XYZ file of C-alpha atoms in Angstrom:
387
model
C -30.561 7.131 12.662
C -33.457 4.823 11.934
C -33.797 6.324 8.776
C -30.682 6.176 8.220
C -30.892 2.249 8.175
C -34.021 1.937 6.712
C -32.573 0.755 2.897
C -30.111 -1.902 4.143
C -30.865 -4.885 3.526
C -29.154 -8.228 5.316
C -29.857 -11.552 3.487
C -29.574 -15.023 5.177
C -29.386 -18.444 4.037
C -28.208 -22.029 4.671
C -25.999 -24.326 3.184
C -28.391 -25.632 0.407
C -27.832 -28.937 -1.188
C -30.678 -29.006 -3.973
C -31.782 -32.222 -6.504
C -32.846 -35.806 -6.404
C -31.391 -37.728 -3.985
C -29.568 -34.877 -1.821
C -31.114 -36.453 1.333
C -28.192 -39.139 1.065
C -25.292 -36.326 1.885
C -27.124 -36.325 5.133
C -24.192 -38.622 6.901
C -21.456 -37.071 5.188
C -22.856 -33.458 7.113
C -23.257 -35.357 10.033
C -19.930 -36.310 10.325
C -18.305 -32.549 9.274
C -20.413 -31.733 12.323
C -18.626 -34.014 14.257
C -21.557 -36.068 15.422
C -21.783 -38.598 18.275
C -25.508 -39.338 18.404
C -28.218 -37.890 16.197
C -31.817 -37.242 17.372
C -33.757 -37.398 14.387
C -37.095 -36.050 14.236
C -40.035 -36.280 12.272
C -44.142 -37.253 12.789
C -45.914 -40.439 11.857
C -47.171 -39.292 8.493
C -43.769 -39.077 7.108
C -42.475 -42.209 9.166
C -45.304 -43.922 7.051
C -43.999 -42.880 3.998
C -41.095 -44.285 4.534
C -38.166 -41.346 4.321
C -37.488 -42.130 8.404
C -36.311 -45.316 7.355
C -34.572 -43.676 4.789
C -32.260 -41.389 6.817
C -32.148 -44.010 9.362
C -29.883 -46.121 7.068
C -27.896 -43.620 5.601
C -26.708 -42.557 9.314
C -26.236 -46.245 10.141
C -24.924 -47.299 7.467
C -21.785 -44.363 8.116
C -22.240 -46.024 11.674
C -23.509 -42.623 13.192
C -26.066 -43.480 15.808
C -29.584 -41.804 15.554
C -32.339 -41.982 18.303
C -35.868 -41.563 16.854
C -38.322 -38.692 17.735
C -41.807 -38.732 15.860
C -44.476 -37.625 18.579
C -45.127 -34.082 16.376
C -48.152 -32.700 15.630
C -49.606 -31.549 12.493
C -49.013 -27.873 13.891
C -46.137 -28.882 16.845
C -46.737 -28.043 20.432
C -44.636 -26.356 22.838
C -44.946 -29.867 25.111
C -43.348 -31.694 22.227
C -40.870 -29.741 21.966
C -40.403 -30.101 25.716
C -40.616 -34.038 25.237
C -38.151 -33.909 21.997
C -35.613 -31.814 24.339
C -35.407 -34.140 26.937
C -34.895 -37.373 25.116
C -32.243 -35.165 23.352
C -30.935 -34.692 26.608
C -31.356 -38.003 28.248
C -29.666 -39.808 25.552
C -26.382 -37.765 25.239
C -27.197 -36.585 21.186
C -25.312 -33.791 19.782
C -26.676 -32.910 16.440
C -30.136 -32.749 15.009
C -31.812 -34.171 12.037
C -35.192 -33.681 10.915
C -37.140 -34.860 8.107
C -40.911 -33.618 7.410
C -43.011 -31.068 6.770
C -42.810 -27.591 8.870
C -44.246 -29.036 11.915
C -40.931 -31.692 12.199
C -38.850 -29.078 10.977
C -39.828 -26.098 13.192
C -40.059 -28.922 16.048
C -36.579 -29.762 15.710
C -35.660 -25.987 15.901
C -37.420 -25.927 19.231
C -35.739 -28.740 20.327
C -32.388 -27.034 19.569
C -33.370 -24.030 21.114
C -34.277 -25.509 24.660
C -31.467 -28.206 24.998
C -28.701 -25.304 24.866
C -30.269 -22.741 26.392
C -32.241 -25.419 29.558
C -35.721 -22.703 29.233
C -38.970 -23.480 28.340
C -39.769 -23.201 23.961
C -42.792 -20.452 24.467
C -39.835 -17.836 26.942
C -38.383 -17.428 23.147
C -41.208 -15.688 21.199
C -39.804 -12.839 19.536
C -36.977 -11.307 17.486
C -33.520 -12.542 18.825
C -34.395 -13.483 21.902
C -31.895 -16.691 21.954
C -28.459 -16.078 23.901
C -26.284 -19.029 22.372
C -26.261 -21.089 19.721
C -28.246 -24.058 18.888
C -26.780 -27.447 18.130
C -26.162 -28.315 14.721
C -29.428 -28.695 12.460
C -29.884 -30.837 9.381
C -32.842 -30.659 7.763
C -34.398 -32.523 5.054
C -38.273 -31.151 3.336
C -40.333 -33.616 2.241
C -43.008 -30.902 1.407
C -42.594 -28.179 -1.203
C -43.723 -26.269 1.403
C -43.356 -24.450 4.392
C -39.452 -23.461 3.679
C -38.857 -24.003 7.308
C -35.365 -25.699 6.061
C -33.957 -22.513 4.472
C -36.098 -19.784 6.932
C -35.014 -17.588 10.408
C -38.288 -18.430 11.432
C -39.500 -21.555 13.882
C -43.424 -21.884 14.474
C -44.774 -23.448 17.923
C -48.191 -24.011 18.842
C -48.830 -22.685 22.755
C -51.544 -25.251 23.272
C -52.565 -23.145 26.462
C -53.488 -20.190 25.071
C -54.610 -21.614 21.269
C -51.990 -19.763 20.008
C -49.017 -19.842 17.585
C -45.693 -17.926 18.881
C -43.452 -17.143 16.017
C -39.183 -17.328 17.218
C -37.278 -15.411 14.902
C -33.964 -15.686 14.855
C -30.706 -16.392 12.421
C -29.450 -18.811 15.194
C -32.628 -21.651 13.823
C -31.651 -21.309 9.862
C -30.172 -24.538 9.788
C -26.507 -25.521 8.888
C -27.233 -27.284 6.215
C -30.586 -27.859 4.182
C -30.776 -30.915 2.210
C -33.535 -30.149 -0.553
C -34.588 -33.189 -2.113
C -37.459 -33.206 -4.660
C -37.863 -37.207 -4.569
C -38.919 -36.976 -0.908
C -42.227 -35.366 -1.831
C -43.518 -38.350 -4.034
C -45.420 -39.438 -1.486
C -47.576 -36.203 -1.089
C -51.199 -36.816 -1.560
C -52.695 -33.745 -3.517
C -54.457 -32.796 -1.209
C -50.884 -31.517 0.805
C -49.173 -30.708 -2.335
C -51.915 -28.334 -3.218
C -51.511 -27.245 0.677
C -47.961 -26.425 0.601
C -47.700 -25.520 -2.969
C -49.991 -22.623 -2.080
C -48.304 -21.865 1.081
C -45.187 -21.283 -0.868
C -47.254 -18.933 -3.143
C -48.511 -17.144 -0.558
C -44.612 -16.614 0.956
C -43.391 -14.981 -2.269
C -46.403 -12.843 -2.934
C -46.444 -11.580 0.510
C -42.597 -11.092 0.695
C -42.797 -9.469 -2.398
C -44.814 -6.466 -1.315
C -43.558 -6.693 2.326
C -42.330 -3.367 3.794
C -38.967 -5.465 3.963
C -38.878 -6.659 0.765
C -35.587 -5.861 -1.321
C -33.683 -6.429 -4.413
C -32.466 -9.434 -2.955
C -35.740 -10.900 -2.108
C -37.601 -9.197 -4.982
C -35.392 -11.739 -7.455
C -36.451 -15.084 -5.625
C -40.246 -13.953 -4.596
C -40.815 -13.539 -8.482
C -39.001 -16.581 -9.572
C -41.086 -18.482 -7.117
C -44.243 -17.124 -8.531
C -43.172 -18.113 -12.053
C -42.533 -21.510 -11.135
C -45.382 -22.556 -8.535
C -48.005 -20.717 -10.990
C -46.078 -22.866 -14.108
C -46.246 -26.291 -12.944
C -48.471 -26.430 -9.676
C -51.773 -27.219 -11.314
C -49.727 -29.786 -13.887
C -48.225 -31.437 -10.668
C -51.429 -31.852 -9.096
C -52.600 -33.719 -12.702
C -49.387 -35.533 -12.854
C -48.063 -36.344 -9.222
C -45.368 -38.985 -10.009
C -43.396 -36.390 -12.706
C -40.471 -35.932 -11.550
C -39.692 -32.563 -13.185
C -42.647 -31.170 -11.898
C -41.728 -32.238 -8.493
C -38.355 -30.308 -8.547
C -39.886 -27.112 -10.631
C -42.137 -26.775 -7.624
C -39.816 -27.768 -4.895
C -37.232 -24.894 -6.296
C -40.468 -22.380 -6.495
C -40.753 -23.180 -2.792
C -37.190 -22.327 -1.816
C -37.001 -19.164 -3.583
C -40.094 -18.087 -1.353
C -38.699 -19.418 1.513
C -35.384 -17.158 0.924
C -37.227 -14.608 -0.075
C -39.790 -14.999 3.209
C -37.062 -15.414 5.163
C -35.507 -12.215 5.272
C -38.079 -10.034 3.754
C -41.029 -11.639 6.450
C -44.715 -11.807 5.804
C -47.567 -10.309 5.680
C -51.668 -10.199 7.137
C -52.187 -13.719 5.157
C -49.456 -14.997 7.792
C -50.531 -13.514 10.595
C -54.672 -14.117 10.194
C -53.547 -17.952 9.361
C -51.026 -18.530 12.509
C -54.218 -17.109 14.198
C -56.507 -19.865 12.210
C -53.768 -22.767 12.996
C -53.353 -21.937 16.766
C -56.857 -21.420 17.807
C -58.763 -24.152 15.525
C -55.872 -26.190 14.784
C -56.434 -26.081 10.861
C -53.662 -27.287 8.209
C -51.413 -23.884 7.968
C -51.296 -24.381 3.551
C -55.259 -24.301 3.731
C -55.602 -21.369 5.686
C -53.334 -18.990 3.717
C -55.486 -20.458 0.615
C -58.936 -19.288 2.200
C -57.305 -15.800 2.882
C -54.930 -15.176 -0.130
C -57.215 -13.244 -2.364
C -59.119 -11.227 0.385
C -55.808 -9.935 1.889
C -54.762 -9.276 -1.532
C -57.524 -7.117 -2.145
C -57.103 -5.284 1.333
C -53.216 -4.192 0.070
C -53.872 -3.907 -3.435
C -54.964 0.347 -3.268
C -51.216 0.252 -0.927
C -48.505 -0.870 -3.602
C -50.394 -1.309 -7.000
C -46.898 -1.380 -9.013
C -46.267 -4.685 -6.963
C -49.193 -6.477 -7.545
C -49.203 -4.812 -10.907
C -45.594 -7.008 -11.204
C -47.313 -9.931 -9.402
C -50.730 -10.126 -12.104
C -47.789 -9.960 -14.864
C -45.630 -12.958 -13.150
C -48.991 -14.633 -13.318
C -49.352 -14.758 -16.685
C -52.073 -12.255 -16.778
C -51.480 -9.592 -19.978
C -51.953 -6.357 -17.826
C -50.583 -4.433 -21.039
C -53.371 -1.544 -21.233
C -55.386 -2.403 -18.167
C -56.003 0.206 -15.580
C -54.970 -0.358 -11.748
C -58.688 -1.724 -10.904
C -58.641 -3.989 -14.167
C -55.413 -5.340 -13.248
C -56.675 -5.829 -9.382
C -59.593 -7.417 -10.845
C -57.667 -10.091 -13.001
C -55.232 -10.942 -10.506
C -58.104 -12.044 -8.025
C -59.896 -13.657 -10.791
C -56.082 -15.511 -11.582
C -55.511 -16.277 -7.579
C -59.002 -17.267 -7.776
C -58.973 -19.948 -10.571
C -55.333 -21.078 -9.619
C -57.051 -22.396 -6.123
C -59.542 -23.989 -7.954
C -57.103 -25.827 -10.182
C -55.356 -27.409 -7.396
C -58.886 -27.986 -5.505
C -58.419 -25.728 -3.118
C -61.554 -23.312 -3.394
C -63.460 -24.201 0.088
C -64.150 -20.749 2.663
C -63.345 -20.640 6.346
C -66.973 -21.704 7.263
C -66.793 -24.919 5.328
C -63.743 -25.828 8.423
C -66.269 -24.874 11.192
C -64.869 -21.146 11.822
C -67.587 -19.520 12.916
C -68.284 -15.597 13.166
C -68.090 -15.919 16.756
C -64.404 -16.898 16.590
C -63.402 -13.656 14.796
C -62.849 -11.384 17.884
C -60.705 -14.164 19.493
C -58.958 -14.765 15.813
C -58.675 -11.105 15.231
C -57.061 -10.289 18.719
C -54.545 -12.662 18.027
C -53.656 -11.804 14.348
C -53.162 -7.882 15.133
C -50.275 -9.337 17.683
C -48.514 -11.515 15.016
C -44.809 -10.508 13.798
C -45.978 -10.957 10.566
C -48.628 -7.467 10.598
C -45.264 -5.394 11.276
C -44.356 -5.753 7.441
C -47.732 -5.953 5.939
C -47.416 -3.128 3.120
C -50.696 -1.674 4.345
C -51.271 -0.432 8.329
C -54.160 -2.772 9.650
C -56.428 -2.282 12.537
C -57.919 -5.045 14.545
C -61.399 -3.867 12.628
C -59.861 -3.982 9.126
C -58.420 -8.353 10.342
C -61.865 -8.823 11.609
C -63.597 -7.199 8.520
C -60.978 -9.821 6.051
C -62.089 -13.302 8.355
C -65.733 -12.338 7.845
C -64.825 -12.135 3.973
C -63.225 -15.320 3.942
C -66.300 -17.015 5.711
């Protein structure tokens, strides 16, 4: 039977609202949704930068009433969640908006999550493990980025055990994603590079994911076009516009793609990294990309083969270890362009970490679809690399 189902395919996806100035529909959803009181959610950094505000006065303005939640973490722990649930609670809201990064994003998923079903966030790790659905979720990216707003997946930090547990389910896509490229102005380059990579690393490793399809294929190649075509210029030119959205649209296509074709070793060694040192998730995948890539390369050379070509590299009359050799060289310089070319040991991992790290990784969702099989030895063996 299992074989039987082994070449469908499902695809999910949001209501997607995409361009400049999108974020203002937010009160218009709001009030499809029927909403009495929003809890909107999002961390300091953004608050800073203004966008809170933003939303704030869009919802008031349409006389919606929003209660504020911004005590998130750069990679959001299960007792924030906890804390986010209960004011959610305590003040009677029925519909949740959240504007940020991942960590708001996958946050307010948690929040969801707990206030219907009255458990604690980490009893969800897993594939469907929620029983009824969340309340309604608006979200808003002001990264291009983690594709939380468009993905099945929420990410929590179990500060306890310095891990990250990954909930995947269809019931935290959101009901509407509001994609608006003018929010990330306010990046500095250092998180642009970040989550410009991140998205990178989604549609490469959704791309040659064991679950990858024709319907991921299309949007995992697109996004490599456009991240690899205007990435380094954005980082060069941070207050074009046009950039902006070419990048922003690169990292929705990998988030659709990620979504339902999942991840790969990258994923799983960096939710490893973020969990147990606490390290920006975008820099992580960065210092691993081209070592995992090398790992999987001997697995699926026709996709990577596809990938070096996406990249701009001319493969035409290369052999499979010439082509393997320019892609790392391309993955390589492309880091470098954005200024993202520091290894692991620069960030204080040490070699003593790696059994803890490894341990960890090998139990991550994201191994599962990794195109090649991958032993605890073979994770450890890829962390030393990336020292």
């Amino acid at each position: 039977m299992s074989h039987e189902l082994s070449n469908l395919r499902k695809f999910v996806a949001p209501e997607i609202l995409f361009g400049a100035g999108a974020r203002k529909a937010v009160a218009n959803y709001a009030r499809t949704f029927g909403a009495r009181k929003v809890l909107l959610v999002s961390d300091p950094g953004v608050q800073q930068a203004g966008w809170v505000a933003d939303v704030e006065q869009t919802l008031r303005e349409a006389l919606i009433e929003c209660v504020l939640y911004t005590e998130v973490s750069p990679n959001p722990r299960s007792e924030e969640v906890m804390r986010g649930a209960a004011l959610y609670d305590s003040e009677g809201c029925n519909l949740i908006v959240a504007v940020g990064g991942g960590s708001p994003m996958d946050c307010a998923k948690g929040i969801g999550i707990v206030s219907s079903h009255g458990r604690h966030i980490l009893e969800f790790e897993g594939v469907d493990t929620l029983s009824v659905p969340i309340p309604p979720l608006i979200l808003i990216p002001t990264t291009s980025g983690t594709s939380a707003d468009v993905s099945q997946f929420a990410i929590i930090n179990d500060e306890y055990e310095r891990v990250k547990i990954s909930i995947v389910s269809k019931s935290v896509v959101p009901d509407v994603s509001l994609i608006d490229p003018e929010t990330t102005m306010t990046m500095d380059p250092f998180l642009t590079a970040c989550t410009g990579v991140d998205a990178l690393v989604h549609a490469i490793e959704a791309f040659v994911s064991t679950g990858s399809g024709p319907m991921t294929d299309m949007h995992a190649l697109d996004a490599i076009r456009l991240i690899n075509g205007n990435l380094a210029d954005l980082i060069r030119h941070p207050d074009d516009l046009h950039l902006r959205e070419q990048v922003m649209l690169g990292s929705m296509k990998a988030g659709l793609a990620f979504s339902n074709a999942i991840l790969g070793a990258v994923h799983a060694m960096s939710h490893s990294l973020g969990g147990y040192l606490d390290l920006p998730h975008g820099l992580c995948n960065a210092m691993l990309l081209e070592h995992v890539i090398d790992f999987n390369y001997r697995e699926t050379p026709d996709k990577f083969k596809v990938i070096a070509d996406t990249l701009g590299v001319d493969v035409r009359g290369m052999n499979s270890s010439e082509i393997r050799k320019r892609l790392m060289q391309r993955i390589i310089g492309l880091k470098q362009e954005v200024g993202l070319g520091e290894s692991l040991g620069v960030f204080g991992v040490n070699v003593s970490d790696i059994p803890s790290l490894s341990k960890n990784a090998i139990k991550d969702p994201c191994i599962l679809t990794n195109p090649r099989k991958s032993s605890r030895r073979d994770v450890e063996v890829l962390y030393e690399e990336a020292l």
